[in-house]
Tab-separated table of C-alpha atoms in Angstrom:
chain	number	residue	atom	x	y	z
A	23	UNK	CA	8.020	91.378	271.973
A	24	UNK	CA	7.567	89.433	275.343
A	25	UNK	CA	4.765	90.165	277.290
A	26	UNK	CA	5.491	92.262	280.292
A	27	UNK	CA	8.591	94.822	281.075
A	28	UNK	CA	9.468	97.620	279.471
A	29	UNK	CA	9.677	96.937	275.611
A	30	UNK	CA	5.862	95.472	275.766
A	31	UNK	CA	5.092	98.853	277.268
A	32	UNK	CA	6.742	100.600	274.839
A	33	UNK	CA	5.275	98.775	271.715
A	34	UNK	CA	1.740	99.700	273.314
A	35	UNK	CA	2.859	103.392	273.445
A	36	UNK	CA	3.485	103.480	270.277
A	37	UNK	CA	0.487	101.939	268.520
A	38	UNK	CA	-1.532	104.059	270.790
A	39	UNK	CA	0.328	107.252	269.106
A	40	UNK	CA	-0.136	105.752	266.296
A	41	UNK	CA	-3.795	105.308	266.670
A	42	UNK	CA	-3.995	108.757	267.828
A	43	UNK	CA	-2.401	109.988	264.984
A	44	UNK	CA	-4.674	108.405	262.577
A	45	UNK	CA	-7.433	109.660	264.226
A	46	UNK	CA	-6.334	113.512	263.830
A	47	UNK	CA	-5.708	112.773	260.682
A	48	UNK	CA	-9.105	111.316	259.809
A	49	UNK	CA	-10.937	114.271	261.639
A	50	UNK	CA	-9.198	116.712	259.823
A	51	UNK	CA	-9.719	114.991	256.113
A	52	UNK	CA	-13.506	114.823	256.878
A	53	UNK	CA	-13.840	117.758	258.635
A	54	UNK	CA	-15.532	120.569	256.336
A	55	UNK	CA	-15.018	124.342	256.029
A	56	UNK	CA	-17.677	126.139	258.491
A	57	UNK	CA	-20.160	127.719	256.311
A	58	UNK	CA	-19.792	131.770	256.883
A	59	UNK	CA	-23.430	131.980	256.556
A	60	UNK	CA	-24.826	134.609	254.212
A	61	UNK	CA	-23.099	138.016	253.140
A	62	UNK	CA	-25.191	140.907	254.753
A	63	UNK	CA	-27.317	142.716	252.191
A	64	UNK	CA	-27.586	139.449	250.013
A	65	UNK	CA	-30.808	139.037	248.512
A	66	UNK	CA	-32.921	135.812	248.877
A	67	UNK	CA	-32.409	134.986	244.667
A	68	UNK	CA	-28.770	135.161	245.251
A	69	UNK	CA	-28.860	132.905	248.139
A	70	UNK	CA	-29.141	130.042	245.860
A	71	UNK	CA	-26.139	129.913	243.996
A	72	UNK	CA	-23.255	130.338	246.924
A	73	UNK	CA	-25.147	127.350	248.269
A	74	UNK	CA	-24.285	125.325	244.933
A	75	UNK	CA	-21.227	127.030	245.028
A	76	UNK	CA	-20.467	125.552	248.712
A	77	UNK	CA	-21.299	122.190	247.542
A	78	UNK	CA	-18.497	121.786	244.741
A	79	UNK	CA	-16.566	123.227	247.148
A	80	UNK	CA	-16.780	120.426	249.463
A	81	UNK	CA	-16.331	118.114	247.080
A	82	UNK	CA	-13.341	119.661	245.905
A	83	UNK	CA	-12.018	119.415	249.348
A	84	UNK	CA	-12.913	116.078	250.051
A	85	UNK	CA	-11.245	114.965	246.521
A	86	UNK	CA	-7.998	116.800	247.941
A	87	UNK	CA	-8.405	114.979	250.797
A	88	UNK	CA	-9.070	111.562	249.676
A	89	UNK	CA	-5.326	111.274	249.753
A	90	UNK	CA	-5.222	111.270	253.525
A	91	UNK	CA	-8.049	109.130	254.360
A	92	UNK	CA	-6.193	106.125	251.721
A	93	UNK	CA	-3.703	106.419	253.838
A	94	UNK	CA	-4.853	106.201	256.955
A	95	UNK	CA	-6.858	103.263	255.617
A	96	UNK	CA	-3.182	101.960	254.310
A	97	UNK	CA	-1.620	101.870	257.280
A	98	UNK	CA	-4.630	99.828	259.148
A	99	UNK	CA	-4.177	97.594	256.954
A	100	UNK	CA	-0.211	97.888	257.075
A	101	UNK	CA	-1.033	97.497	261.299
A	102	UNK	CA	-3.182	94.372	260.671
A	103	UNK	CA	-0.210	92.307	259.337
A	104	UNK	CA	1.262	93.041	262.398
A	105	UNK	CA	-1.672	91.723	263.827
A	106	UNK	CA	-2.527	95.067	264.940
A	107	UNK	CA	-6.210	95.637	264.356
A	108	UNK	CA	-7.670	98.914	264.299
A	109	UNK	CA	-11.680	100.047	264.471
C-alpha cells in the first residue's frame, strides 16, 4: 500500500480494529469471575473451603480460556510478518 490517500487510511483502520479486537479479547480471557463474597449465615470453618473451591475454579477458567489468549498471541505474530508489530 502507498503511503498517503485513501487505501493507506484504510489499511490503518483496519489494524487498529484489529488491535482493538485483540484487546477485548485479551480482557475478557483474563478477566475472572467477581467473587460473590460469602453466603449469609456461613460460618467462619466453612469459609475455608469455597475459597479453595474458587481457586480451581479459576484455574478451570483460565485453562478454558487459554484457547483465546494463543490466539490472540497467533495472530501478533501472524501481524508481525506483515511487519505489523503489536505491544
Amino acid at each position: 500500500v502507498a503511503v498517503g490517500g485513501d487505501k493507506s487510511a484504510v489499511l490503518s483502520s483496519v489494524i487498529e480494529e484489529l488491535v482493538r479486537f485483540r484487546s477485548k479479547v485479551r480482557h475478557y480471557a483474563l478477566a475472572l469471575p467477581e467473587t460473590a463474597g460469602a453466603v449469609p449465615g456461613e460460618s467462619a470453618a466453612g469459609a475455608e473451603e469455597p475459597g479453595q473451591e474458587q481457586k480451581e475454579k479459576r484455574r478451570q477458567l483460565m485453562r478454558e480460556r487459554k484457547p483465546l489468549l494463543e490466539a490472540c498471541d497467533s495472530l501478533r505474530g501472524d501481524l508481525a510478518a506483515f511487519g505489523i508489530h503489536i505491544k
